[in-house]
Tab-separated table of C-alpha atoms in Angstrom:
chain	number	residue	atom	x	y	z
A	19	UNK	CA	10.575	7.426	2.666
A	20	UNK	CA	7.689	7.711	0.005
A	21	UNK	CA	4.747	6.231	2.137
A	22	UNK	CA	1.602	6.708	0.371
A	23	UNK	CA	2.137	8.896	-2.488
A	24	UNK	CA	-0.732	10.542	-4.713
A	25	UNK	CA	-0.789	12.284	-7.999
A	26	UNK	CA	-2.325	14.633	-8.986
A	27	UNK	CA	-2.472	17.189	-6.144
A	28	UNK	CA	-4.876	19.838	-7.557
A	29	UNK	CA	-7.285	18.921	-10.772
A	30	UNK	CA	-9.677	21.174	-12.386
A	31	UNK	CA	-12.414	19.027	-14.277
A	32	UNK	CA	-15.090	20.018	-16.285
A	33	UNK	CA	-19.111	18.344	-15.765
A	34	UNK	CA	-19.034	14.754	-17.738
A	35	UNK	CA	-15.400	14.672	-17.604
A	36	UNK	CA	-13.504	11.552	-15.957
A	37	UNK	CA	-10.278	11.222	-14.616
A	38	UNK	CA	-7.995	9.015	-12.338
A	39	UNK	CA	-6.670	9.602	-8.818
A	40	UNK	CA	-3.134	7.670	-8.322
A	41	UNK	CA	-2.613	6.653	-5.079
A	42	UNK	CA	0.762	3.925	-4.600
A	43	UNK	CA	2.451	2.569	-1.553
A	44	UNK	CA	5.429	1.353	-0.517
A	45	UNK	CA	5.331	-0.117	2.164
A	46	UNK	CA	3.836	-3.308	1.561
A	47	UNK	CA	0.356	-3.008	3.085
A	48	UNK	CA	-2.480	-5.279	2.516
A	49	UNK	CA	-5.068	-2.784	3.418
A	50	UNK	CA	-5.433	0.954	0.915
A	51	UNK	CA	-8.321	2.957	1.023
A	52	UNK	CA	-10.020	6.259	-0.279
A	53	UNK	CA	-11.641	8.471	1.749
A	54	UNK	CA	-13.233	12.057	0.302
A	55	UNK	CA	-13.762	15.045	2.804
A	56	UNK	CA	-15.827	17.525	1.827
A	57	UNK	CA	-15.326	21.419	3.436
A	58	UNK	CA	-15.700	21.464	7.133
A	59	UNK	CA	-16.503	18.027	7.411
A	60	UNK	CA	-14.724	14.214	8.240
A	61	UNK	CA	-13.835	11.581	6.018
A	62	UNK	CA	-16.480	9.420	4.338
A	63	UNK	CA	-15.071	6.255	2.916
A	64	UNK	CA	-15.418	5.681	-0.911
A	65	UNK	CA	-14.110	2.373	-1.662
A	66	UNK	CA	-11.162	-0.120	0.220
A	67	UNK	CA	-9.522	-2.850	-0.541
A	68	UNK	CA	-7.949	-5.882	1.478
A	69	UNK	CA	-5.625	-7.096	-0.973
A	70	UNK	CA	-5.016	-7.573	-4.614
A	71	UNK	CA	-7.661	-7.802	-6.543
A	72	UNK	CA	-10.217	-7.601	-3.931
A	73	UNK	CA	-12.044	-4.372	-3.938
A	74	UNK	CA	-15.491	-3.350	-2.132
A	75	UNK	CA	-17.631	-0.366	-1.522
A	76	UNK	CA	-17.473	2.633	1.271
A	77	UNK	CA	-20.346	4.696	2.660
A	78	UNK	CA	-20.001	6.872	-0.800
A	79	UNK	CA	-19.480	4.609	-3.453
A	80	UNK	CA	-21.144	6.222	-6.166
A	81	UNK	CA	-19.831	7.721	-8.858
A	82	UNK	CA	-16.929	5.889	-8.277
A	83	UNK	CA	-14.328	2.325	-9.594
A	84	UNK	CA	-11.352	1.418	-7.936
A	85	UNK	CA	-9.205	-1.740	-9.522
A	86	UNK	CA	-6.496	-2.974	-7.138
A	87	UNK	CA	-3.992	-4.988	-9.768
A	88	UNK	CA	-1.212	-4.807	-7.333
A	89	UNK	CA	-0.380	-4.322	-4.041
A	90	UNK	CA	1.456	-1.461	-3.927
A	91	UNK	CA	-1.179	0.602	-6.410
A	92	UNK	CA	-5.043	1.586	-5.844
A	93	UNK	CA	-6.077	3.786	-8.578
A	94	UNK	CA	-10.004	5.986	-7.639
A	95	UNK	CA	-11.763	6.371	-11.194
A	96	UNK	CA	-14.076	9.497	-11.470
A	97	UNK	CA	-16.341	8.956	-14.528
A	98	UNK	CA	-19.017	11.711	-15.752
A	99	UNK	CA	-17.569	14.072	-12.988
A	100	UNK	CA	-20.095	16.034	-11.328
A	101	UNK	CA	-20.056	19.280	-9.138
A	102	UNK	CA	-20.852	16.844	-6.376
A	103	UNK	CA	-17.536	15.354	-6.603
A	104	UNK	CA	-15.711	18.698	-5.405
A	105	UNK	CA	-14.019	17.471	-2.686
A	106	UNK	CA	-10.453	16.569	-1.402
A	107	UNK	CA	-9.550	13.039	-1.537
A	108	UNK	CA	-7.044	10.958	0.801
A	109	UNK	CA	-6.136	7.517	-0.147
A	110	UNK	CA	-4.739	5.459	2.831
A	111	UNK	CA	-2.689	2.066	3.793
A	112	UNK	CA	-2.699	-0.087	6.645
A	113	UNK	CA	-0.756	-3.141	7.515
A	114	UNK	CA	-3.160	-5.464	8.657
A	115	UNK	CA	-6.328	-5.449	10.155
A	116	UNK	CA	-5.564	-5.169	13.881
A	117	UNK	CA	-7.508	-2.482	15.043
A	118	UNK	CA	-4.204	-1.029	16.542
A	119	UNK	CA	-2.384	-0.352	13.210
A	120	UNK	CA	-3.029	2.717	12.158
A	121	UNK	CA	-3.988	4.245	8.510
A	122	UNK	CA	-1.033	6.300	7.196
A	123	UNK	CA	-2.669	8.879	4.472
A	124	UNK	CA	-1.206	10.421	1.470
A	125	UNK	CA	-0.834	14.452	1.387
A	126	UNK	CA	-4.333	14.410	-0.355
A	127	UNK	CA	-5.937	15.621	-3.813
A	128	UNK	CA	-7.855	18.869	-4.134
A	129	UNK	CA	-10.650	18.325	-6.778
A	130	UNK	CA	-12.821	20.853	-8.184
A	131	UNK	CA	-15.536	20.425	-10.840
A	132	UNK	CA	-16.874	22.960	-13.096
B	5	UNK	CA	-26.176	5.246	13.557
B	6	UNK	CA	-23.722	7.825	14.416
B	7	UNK	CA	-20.397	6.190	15.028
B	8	UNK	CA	-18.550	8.762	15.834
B	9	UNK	CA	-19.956	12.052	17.736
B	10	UNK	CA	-18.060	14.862	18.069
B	11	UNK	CA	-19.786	17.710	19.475
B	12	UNK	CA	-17.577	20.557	19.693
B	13	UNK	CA	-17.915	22.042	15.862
B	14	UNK	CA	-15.056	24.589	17.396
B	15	UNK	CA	-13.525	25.462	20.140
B	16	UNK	CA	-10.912	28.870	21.534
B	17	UNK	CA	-7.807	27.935	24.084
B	18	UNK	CA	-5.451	30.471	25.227
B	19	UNK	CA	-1.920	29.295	24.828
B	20	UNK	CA	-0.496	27.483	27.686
B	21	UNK	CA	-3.749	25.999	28.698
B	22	UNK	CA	-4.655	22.197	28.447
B	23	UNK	CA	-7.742	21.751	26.521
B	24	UNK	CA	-10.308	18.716	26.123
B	25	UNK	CA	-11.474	17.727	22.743
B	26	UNK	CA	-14.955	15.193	23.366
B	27	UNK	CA	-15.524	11.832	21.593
B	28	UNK	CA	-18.197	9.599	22.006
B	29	UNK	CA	-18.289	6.009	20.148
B	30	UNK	CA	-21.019	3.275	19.502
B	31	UNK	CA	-20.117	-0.376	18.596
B	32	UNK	CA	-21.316	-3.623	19.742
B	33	UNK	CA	-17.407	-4.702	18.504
B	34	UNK	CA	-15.752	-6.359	21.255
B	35	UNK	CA	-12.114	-5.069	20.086
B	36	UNK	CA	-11.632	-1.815	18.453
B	37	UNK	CA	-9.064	0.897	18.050
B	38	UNK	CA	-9.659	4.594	19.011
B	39	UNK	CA	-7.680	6.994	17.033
B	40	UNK	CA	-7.242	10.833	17.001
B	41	UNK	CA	-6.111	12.812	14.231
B	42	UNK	CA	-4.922	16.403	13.613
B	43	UNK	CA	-5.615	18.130	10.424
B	44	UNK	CA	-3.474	21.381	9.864
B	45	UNK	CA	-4.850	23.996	7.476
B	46	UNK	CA	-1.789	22.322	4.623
B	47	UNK	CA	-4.695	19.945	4.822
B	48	UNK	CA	-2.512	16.350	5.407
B	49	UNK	CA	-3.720	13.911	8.526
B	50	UNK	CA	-1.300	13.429	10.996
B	51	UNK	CA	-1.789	10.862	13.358
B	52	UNK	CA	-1.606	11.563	17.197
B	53	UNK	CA	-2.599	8.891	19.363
B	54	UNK	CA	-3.808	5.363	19.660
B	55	UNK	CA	-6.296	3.592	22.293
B	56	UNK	CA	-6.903	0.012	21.995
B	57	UNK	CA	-10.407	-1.704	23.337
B	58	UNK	CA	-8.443	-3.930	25.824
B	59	UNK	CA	-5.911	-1.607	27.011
B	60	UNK	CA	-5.948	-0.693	30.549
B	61	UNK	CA	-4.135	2.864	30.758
B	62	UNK	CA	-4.700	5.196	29.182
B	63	UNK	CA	-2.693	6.684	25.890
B	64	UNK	CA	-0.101	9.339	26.114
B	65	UNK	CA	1.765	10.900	23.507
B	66	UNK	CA	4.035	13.518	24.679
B	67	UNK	CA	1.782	16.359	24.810
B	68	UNK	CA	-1.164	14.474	24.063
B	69	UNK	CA	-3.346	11.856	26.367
B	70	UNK	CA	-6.451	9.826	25.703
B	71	UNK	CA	-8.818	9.851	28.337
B	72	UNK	CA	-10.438	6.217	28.053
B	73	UNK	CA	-13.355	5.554	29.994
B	74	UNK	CA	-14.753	2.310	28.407
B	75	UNK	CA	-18.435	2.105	30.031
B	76	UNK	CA	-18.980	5.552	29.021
B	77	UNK	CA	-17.678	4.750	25.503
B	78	UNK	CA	-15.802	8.096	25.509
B	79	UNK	CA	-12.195	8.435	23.997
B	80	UNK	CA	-11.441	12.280	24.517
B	81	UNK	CA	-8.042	13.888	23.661
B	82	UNK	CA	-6.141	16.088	26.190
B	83	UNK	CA	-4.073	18.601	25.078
B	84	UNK	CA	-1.438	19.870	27.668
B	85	UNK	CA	0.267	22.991	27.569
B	86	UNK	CA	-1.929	24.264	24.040
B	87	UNK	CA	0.445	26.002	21.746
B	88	UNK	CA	-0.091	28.255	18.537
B	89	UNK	CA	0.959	24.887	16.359
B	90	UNK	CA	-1.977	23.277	17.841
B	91	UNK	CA	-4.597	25.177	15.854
B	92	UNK	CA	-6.316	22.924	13.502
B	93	UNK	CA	-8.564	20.451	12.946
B	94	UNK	CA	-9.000	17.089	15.170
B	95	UNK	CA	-10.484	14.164	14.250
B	96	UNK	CA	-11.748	11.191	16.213
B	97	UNK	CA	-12.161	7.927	14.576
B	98	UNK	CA	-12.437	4.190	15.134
B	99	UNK	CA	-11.557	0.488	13.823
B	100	UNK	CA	-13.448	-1.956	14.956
B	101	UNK	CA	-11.908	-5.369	14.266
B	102	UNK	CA	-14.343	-7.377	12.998
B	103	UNK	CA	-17.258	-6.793	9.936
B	104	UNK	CA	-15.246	-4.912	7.789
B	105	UNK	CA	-11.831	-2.800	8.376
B	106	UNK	CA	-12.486	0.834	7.415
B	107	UNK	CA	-11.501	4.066	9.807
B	108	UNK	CA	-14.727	5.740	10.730
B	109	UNK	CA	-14.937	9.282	11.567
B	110	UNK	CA	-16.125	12.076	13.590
B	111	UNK	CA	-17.023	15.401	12.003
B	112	UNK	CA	-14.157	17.456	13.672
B	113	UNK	CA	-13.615	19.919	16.428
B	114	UNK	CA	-11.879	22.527	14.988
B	115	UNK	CA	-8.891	23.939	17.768
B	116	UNK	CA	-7.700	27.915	17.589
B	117	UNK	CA	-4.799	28.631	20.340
B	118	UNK	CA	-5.133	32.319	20.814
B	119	UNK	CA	-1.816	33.783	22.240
C-alpha cells in the first residue's frame, strides 16, 4: 500500500535555486496538504487543497505555489530558495472533512539550503 | 491565538511507568477532532489516537488513552506502561470542522523512557 508517497527525500539546494516537492496519493482523497517543520518545532501549514484545482494558502505561504491538476497529485514549488526554507516538509491526505478522519502523512522531505 | 498549547518542551519517564503528556485547545468550533501524534527520531508521523468534540468516553488505543475533559478544553494523552519505543516526539493537534480544514498543531513534548 503506497499511501502518500513523496520524492525527493533529501535535497541540497543552493540560494536562488527552485525546485519541486512531489507528493501523490492513492487513495483517493479530496483533501492533500503541506506542512513544513522546522527543528524542534510542530507543523506549520504551507498551502492545502480541497480538491482539484482548488488550492489556498497555510499560515506560511510564502515563498511558496502549489497546483493541484489531479486528485491523486499535489506538487509544493520552491522558487528563489532561501536559507529560510531549511526545513523538513510533510505533505498529507485526508478523506473528507469530518473532523474525525484523520491526515495520513508521507515519510517527509529533508531540505537544506546553502 | 495559540491553538494548540503544549507546555511540556520535554519530559523523563522510567520504563514501566504511565506518563501524562498536557494539551490545551481554544476554538469557538462547535465540532472538532483532537488528535495526537508520535514523531520517532526516523522523523515520519504516526498517528495514535482520535477524540471527537461530541464523543462521550474517552479514547483508548491499546496503550494509549485520551483524557477528554471538554469544559476544561484539555485533550491529554496517557501513556500506560512507558516503554523504551516510546521515546520521541508527541504532537497534539486539532480539526475543527468548520472555516477551513487544516490540522493545527502544538509545538511538541518531547518523551525519553529511561530504563
Amino acid at each position: 500500500n503506497a499511501g502518500v508517497t513523496q520524492t525527493p527525500k533529501f535535497r541540497i539546494l543552493k540560494i536562488g535555486q527552485s525546485m519541486t516537492l512531489q507528493c501523490a496519493q492513492d487513495m483517493n482523497h479530496n483533501y492533500m496538504y503541506w506542512y513544513r517543520q522546522d527543528p524542534g518545532m510542530g507543523l506549520k501549514l504551507i498551502y492545502y487543497s480541497v480538491g482539484a484545482g482548488i488550492t489556498d494558502k497555510g499560515e506560511v505561504p510564502n515563498g511558496y505555489n502549489v497546483s493541484r491538476s489531479t486528485t491523486e497529485d499535489f506538487p509544493l514549488r520552491l522558487e528563489l530558495a532561501a536559507p529560510s526554507q531549511t526545513s523538513v516538509y510533510f505533505c498529507a491526505s485526508s478523506p473528507r472533512t469530518e473532523p474525525g478522519n484523520t491526515i495520513y502523512f508521507g515519510e517527509g522531505s529533508w531540505l537544506t539550503v546553502v | 491565538a495559540q491553538k494548540i498549547t503544549q507546555t511540556q518542551p520535554g519530559m523523563f519517564v522510567q520504563e514501566k511507568e504511565a506518563v501524562t503528556l498536557d494539551c490545551t485547545y481554544d476554538t469557538s468550533d462547535p465540532s472538532y477532532g483532537l488528535f495526537w501524534y508520535k514523531q520517532p527520531s526516523s522523523g515520519e508521523m504516526i498517528f495514535l489516537i482520535y477524540q471527537g468534540s461530541y464523543d462521550q468516553q474517552n479514547a483508548t488505543e491499546g496503550r494509549y488513552s485520551l483524557n477528554f475533559q471538554k469544559a476544561r478544553k484539555s485533550a491529554n494523552l496517557v501513556i500506560s506502561a512507558s516503554q523504551l519505543g516510546d521515546s520521541a516526539m508527541y504532537f497534539c493537534a486539532m480539526r475543527e470542522m468548520f472555516g477551513n480544514e487544516k490540522l493545527t498543531f502544538g509545538t511538541g513534548t518531547r518523551l525519553t523512557i529511561i530504563p
